[in-house]
mmCIF file with all atom_site columns, C-alpha atoms in Angstrom:
data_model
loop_
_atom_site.group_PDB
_atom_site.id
_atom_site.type_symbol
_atom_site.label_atom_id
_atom_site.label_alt_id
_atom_site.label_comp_id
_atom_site.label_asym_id
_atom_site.label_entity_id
_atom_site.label_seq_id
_atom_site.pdbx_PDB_ins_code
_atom_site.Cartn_x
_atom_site.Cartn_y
_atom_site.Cartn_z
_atom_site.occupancy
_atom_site.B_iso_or_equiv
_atom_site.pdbx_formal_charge
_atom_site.auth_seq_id
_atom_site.auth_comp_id
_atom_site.auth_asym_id
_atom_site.auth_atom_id
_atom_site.pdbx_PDB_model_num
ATOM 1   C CA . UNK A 1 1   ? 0.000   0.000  0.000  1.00 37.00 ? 267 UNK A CA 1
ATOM 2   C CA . UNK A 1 2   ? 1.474   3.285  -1.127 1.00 33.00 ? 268 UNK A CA 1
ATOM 3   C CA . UNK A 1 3   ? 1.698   6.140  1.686  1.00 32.00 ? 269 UNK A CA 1
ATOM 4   C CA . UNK A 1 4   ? 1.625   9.914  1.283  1.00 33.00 ? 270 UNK A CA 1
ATOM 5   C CA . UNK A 1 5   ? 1.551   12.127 4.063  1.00 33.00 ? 271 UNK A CA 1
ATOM 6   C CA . UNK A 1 6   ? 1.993   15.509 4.602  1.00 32.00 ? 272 UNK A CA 1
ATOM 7   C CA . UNK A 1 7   ? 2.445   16.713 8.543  1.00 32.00 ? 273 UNK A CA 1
ATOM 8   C CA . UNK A 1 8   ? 3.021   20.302 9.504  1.00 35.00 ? 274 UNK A CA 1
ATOM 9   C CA . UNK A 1 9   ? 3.531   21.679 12.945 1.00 35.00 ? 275 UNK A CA 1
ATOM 10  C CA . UNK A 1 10  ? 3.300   24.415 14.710 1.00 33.00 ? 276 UNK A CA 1
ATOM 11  C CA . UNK A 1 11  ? 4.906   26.801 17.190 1.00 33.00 ? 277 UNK A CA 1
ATOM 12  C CA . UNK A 1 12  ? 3.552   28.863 19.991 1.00 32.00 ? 278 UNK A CA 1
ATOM 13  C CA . UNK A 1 13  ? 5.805   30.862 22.385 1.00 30.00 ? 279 UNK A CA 1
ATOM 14  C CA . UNK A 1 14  ? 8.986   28.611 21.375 1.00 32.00 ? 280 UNK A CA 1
ATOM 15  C CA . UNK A 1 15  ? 7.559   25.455 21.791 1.00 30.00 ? 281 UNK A CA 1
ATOM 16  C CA . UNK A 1 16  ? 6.603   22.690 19.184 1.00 30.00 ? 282 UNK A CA 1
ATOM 17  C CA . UNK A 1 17  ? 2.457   22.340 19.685 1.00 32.00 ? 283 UNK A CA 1
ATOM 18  C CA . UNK A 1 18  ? -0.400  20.163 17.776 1.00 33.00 ? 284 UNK A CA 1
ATOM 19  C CA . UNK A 1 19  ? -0.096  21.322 14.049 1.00 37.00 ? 285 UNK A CA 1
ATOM 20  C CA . UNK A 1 20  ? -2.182  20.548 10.981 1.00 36.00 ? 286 UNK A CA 1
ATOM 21  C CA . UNK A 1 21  ? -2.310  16.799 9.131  1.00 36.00 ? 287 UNK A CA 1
ATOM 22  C CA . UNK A 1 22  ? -3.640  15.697 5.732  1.00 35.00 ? 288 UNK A CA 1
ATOM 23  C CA . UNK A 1 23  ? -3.360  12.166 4.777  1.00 34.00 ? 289 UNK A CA 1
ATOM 24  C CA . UNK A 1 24  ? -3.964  10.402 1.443  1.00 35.00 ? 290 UNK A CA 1
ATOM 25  C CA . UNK A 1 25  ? -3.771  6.566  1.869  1.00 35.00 ? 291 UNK A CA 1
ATOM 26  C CA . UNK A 1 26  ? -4.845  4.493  -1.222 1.00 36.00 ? 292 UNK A CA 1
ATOM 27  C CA . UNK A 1 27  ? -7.206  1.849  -0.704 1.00 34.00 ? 293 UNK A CA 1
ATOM 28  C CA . UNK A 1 28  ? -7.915  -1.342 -2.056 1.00 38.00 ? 294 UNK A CA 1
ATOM 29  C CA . UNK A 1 29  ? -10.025 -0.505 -5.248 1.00 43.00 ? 295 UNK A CA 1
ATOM 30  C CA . UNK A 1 30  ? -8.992  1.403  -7.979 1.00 47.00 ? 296 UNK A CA 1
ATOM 31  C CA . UNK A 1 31  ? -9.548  4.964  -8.115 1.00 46.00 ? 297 UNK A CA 1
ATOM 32  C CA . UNK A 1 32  ? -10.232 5.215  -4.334 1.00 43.00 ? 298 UNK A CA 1
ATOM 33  C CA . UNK A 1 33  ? -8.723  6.435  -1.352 1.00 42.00 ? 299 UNK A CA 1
ATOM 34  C CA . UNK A 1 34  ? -9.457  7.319  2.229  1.00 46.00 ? 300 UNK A CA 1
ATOM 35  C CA . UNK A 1 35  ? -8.850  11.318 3.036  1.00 46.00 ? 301 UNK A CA 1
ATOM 36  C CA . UNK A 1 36  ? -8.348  11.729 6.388  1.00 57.00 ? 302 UNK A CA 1
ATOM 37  C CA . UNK A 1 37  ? -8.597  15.520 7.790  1.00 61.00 ? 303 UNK A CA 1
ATOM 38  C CA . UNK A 1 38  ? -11.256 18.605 6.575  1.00 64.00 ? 304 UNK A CA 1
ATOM 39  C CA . UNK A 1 39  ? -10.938 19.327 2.866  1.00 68.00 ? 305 UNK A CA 1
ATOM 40  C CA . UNK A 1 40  ? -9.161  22.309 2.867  1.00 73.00 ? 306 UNK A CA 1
ATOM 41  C CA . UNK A 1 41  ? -10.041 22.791 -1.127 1.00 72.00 ? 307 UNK A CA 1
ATOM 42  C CA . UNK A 1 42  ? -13.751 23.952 -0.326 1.00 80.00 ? 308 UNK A CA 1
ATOM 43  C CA . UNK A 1 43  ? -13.934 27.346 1.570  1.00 85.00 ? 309 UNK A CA 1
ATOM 44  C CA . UNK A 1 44  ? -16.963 26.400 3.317  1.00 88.00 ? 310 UNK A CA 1
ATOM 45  C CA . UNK A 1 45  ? -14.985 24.016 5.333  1.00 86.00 ? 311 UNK A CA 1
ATOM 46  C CA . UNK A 1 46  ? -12.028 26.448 5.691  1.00 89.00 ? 312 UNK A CA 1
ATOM 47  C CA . UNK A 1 47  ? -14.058 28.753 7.357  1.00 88.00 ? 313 UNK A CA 1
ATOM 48  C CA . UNK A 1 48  ? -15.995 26.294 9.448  1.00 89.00 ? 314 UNK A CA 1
ATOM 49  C CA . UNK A 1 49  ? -12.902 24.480 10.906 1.00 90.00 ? 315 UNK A CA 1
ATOM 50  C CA . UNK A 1 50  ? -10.624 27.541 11.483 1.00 93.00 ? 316 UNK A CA 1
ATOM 51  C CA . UNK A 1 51  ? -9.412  29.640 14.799 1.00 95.00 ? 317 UNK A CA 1
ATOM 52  C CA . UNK A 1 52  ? -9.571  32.473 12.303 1.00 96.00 ? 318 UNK A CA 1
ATOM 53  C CA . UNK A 1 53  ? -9.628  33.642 8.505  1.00 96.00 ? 319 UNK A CA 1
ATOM 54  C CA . UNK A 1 54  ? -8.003  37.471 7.024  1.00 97.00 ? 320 UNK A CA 1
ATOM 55  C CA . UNK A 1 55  ? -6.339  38.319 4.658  1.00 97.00 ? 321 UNK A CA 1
ATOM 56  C CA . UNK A 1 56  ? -3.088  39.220 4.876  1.00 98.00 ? 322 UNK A CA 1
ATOM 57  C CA . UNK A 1 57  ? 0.083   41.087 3.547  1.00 98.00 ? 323 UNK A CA 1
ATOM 58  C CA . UNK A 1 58  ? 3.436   39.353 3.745  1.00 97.00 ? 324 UNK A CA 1
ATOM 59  C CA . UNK A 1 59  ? 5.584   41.745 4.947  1.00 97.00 ? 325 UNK A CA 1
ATOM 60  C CA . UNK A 1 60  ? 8.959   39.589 5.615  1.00 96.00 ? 326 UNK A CA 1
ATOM 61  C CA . UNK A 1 61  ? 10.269  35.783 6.041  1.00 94.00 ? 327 UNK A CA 1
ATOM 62  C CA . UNK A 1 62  ? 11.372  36.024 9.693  1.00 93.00 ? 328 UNK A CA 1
ATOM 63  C CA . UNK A 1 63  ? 12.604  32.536 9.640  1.00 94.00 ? 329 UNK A CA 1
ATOM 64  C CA . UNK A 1 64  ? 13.462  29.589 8.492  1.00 93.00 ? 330 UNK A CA 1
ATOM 65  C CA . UNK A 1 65  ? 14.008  26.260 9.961  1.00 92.00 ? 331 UNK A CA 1
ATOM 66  C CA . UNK A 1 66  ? 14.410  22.649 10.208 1.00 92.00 ? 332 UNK A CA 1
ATOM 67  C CA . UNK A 1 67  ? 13.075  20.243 12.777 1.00 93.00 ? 333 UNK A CA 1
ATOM 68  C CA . UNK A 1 68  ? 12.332  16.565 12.891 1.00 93.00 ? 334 UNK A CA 1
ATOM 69  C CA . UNK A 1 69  ? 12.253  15.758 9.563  1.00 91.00 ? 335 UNK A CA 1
ATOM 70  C CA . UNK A 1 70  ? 10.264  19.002 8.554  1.00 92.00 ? 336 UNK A CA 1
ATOM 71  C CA . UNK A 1 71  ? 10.612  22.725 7.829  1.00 93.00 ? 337 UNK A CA 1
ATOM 72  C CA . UNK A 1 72  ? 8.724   25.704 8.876  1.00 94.00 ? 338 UNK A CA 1
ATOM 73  C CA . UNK A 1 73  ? 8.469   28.959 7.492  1.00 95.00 ? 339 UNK A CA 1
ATOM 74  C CA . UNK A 1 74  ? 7.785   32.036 9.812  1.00 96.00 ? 340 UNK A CA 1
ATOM 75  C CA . UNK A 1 75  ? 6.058   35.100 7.828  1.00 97.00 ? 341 UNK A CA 1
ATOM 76  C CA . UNK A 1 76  ? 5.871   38.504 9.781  1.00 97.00 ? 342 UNK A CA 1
ATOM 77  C CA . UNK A 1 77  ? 2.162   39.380 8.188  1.00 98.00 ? 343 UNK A CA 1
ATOM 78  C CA . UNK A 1 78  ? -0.261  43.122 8.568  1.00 98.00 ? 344 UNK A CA 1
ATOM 79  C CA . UNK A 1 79  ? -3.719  42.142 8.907  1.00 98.00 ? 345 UNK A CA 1
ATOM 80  C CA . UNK A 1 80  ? -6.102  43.780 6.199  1.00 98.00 ? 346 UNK A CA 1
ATOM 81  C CA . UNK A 1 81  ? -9.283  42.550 7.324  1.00 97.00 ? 347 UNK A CA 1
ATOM 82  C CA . UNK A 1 82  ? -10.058 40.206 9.843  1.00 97.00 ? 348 UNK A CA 1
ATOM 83  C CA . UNK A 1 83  ? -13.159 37.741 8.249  1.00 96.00 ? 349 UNK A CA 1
ATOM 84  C CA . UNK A 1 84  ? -13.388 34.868 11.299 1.00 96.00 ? 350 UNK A CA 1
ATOM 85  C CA . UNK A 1 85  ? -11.994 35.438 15.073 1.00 96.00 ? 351 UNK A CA 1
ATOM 86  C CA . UNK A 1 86  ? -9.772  38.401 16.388 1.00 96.00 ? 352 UNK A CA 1
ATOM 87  C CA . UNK A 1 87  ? -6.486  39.263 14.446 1.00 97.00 ? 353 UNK A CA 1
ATOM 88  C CA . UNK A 1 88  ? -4.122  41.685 15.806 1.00 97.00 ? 354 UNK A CA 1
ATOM 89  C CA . UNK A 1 89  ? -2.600  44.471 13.543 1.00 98.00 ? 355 UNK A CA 1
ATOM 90  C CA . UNK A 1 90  ? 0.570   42.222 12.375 1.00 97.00 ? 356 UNK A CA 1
ATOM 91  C CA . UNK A 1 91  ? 1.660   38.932 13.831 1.00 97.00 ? 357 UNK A CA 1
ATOM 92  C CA . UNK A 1 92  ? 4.057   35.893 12.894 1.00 97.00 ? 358 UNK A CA 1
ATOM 93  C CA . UNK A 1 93  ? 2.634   33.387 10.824 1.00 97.00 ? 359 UNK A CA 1
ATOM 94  C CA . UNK A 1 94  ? 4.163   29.914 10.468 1.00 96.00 ? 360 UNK A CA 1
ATOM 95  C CA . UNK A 1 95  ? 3.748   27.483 7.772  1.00 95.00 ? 361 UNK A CA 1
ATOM 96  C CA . UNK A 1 96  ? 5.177   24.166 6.570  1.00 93.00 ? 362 UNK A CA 1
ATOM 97  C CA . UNK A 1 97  ? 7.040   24.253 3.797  1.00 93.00 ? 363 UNK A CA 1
ATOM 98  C CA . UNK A 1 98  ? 9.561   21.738 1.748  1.00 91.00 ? 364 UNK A CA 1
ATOM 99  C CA . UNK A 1 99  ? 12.816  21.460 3.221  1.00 87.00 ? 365 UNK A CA 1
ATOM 100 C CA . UNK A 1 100 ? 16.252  22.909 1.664  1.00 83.00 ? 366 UNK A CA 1
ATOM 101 C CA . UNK A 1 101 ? 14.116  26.067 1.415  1.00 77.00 ? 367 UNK A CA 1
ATOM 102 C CA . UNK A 1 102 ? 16.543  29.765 0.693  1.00 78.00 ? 368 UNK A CA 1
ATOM 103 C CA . UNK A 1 103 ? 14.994  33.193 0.386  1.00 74.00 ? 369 UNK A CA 1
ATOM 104 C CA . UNK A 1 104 ? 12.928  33.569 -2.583 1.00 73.00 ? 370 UNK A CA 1
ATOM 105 C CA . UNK A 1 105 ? 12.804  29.446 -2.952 1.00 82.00 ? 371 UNK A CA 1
ATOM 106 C CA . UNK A 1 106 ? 10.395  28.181 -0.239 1.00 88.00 ? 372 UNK A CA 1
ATOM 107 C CA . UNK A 1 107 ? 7.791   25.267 -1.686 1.00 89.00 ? 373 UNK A CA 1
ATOM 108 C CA . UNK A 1 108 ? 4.786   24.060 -0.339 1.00 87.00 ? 374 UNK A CA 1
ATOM 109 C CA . UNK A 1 109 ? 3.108   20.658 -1.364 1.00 82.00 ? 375 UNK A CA 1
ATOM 110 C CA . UNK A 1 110 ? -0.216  22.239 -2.826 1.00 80.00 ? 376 UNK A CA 1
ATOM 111 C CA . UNK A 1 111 ? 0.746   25.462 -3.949 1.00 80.00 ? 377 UNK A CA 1
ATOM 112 C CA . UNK A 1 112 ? -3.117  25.987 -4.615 1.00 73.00 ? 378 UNK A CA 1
ATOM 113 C CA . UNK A 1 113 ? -4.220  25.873 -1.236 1.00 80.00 ? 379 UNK A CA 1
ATOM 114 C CA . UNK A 1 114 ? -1.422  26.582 0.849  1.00 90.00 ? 380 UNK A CA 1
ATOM 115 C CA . UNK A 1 115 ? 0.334   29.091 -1.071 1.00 93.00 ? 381 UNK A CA 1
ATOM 116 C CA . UNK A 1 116 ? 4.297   30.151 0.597  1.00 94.00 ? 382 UNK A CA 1
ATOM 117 C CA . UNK A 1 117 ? 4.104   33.441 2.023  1.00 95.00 ? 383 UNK A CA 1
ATOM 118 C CA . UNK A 1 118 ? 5.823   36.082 -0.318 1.00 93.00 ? 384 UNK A CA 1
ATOM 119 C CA . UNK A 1 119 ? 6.323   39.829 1.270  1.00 95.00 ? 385 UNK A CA 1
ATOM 120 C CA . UNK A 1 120 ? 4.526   42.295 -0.893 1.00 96.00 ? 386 UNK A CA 1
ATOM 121 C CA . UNK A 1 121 ? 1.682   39.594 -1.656 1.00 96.00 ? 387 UNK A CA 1
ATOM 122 C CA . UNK A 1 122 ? -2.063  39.771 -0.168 1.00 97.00 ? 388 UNK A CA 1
ATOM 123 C CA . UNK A 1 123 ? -3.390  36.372 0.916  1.00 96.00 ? 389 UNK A CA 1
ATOM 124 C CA . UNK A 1 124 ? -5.918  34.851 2.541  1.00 96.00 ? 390 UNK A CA 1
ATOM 125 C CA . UNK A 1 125 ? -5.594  32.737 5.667  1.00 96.00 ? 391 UNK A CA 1
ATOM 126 C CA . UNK A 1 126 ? -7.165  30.580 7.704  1.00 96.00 ? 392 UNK A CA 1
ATOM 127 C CA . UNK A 1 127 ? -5.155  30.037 11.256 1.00 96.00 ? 393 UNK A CA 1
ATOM 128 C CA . UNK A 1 128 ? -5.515  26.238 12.609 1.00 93.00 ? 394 UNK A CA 1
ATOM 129 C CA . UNK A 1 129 ? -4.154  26.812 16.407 1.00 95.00 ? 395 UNK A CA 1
ATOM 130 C CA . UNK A 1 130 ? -1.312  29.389 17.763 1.00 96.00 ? 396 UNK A CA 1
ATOM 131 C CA . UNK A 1 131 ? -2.396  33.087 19.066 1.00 96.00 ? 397 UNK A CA 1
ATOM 132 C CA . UNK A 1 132 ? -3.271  35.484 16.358 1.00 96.00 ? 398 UNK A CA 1
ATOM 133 C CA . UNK A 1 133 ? -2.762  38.444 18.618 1.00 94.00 ? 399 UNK A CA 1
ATOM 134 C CA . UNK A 1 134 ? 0.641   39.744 17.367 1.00 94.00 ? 400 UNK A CA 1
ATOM 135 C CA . UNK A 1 135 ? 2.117   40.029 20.737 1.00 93.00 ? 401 UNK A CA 1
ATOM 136 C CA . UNK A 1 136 ? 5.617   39.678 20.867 1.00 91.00 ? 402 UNK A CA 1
ATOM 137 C CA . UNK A 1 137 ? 7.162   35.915 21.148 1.00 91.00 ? 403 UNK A CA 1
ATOM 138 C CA . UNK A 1 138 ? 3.157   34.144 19.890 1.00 94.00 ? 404 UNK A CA 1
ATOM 139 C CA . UNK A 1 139 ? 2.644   32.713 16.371 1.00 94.00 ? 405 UNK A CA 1
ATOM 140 C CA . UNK A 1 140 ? 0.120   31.335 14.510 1.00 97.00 ? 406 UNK A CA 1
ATOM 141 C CA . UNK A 1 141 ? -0.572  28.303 12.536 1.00 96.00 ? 407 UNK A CA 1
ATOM 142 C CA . UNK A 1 142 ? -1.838  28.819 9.304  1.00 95.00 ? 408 UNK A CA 1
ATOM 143 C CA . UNK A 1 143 ? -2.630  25.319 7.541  1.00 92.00 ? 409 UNK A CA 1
ATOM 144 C CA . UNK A 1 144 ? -4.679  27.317 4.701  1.00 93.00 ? 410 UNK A CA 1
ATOM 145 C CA . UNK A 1 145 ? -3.332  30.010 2.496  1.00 95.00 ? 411 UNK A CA 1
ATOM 146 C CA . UNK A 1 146 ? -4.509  31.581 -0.876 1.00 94.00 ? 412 UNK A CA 1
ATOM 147 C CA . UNK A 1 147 ? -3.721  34.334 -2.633 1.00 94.00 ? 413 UNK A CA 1
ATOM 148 C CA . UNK A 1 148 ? -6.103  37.412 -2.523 1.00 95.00 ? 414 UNK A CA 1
ATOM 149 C CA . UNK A 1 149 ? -6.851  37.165 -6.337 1.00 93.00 ? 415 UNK A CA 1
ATOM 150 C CA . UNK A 1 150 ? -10.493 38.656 -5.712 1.00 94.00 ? 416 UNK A CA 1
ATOM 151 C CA . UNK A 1 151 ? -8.886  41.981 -4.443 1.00 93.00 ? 417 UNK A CA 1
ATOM 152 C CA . UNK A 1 152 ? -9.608  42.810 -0.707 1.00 94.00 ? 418 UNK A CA 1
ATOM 153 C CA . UNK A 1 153 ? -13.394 44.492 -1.459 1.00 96.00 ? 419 UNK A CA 1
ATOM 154 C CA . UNK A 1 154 ? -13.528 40.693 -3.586 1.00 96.00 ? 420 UNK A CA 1
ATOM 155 C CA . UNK A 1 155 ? -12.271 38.220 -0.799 1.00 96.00 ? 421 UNK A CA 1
ATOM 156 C CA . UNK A 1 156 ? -14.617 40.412 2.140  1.00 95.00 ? 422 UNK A CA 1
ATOM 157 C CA . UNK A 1 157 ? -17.689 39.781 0.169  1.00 96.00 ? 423 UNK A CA 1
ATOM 158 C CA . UNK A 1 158 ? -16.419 35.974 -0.843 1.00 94.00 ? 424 UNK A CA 1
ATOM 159 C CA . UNK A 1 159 ? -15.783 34.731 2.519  1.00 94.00 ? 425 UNK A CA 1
ATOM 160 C CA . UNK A 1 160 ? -18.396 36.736 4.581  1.00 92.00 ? 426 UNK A CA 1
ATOM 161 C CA . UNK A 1 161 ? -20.495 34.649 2.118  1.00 93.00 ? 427 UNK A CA 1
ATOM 162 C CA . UNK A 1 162 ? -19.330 31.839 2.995  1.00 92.00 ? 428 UNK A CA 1
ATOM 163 C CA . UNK A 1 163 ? -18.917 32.003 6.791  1.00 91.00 ? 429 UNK A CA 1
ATOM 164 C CA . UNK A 1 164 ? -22.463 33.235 6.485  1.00 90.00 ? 430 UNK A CA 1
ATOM 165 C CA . UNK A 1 165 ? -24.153 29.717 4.815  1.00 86.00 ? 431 UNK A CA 1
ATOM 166 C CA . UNK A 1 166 ? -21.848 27.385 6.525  1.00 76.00 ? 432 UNK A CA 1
ATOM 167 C CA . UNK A 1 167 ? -20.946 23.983 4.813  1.00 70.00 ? 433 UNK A CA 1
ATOM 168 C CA . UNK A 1 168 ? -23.962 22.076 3.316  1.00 66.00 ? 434 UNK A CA 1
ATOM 169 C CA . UNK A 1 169 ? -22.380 18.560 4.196  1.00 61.00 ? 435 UNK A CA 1
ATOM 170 C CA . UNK A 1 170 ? -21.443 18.085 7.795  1.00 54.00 ? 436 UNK A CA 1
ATOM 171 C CA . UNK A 1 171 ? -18.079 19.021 7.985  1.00 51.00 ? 437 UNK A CA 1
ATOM 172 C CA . UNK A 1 172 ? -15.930 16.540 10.207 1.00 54.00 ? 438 UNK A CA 1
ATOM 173 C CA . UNK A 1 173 ? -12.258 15.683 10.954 1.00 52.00 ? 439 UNK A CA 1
ATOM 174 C CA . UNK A 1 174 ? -12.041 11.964 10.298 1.00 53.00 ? 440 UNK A CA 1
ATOM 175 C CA . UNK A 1 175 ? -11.239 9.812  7.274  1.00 53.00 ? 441 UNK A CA 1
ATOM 176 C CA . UNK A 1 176 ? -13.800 9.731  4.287  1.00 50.00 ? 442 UNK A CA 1
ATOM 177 C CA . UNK A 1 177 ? -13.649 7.365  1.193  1.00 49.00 ? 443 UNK A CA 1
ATOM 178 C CA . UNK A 1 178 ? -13.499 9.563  -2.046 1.00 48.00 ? 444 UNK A CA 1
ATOM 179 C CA . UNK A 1 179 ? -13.329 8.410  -5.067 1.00 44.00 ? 445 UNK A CA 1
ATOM 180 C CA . UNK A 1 180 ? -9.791  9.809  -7.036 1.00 42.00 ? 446 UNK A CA 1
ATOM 181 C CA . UNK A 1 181 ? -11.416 12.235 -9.053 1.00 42.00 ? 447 UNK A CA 1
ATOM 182 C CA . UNK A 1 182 ? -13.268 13.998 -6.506 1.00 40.00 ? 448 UNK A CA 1
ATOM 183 C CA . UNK A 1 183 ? -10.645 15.211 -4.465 1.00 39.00 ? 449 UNK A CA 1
ATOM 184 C CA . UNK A 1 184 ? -9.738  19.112 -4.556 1.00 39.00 ? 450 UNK A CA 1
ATOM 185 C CA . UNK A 1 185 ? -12.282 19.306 -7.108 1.00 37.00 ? 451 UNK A CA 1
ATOM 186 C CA . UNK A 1 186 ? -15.022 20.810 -5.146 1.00 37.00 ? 452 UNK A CA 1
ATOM 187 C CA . UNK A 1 187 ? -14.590 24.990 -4.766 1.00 34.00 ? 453 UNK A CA 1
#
């Protein structure tokens, strides 16, 4: 059976804490697979299972660095609007990233939903645990992040939308079978 597994953590005042997971395990019949974590690919679900949601300005890469097998990515980021929970002013956001990253040359796994921080770039995105308050020392976890292609006035109206209906499926944290074309599909 062929494994692929992507695990991000997440720090909070120094110390390693409970980060994000997605897991893709292939099952016995063709063209299926178990998914085990929230889809992060429909926005409904983004919203519903996240601390917070804003978008965002990179401002710098703070740091880089190696732990355990992974790599993390801190991104000093000014809040533009706050869309789901409390957001201080700026703040350090970290994010996994592929390791052997340099300036300018940070990858993520799925660039389409968990885009690498770039200063000068909006984004939107949604924190998983970590303090989004900005004070001095905290970071957040963001296991969701997109650019703003909608514009700010764009991504307001999108994702006020969105936190406003709520998922139409029951959103939960545990494994699913989907079938191989159905995954990431749904926006």
């Amino acid at each position: 059976m062929s494994v692929k597994a992507w695990i991000g953590g997440c720090l909070s005042a120094g110390a390693p804490a409970a980060g994000a997971a997605w897991f893709t395990v292939a099952a016995q019949g063709p063209g299926a697979h178990a998914v085990c974590g929230p889809d992060l690919g429909r926005d409904e679900v983004v919203a519903a299972k996240s601390q917070g949601v804003a978008v965002v300005e990179a401002v710098e890469n703070a740091r880089y660095r190696e732990e355990g097998g992974s790599a993390y990515l801190t991104t000093r980021v000014k809040t533009l609007d706050t869309l789901k929970g409390e957001f201080g002013a700026a703040l350090d956001v970290t994010q996994g990233v592929k390791n052997g990253g340099a300036p300018g040359r940070y990858a993520t796994g799925d660039p389409d939903r968990y885009a690498v921080l770039e200063p000068g770039s909006q984004y939107v995105i949604a924190v998983q645990s970590g303090s989004t308050t900005g004070t001095a020392g905290t970071e957040a976890w963001a296991w969701y992040a997109e650019p703003a292609q909608r514009g700010l006035a764009g991504e307001r109206e999108q994702w006020k939308q969105v936190l406003a209906t709520g998922p139409e499926d029951p959103v939960t944290g545990g494994c699913e079978d989907v079938s191989a074309g159905s995954v990431g599909e749904q926006r």
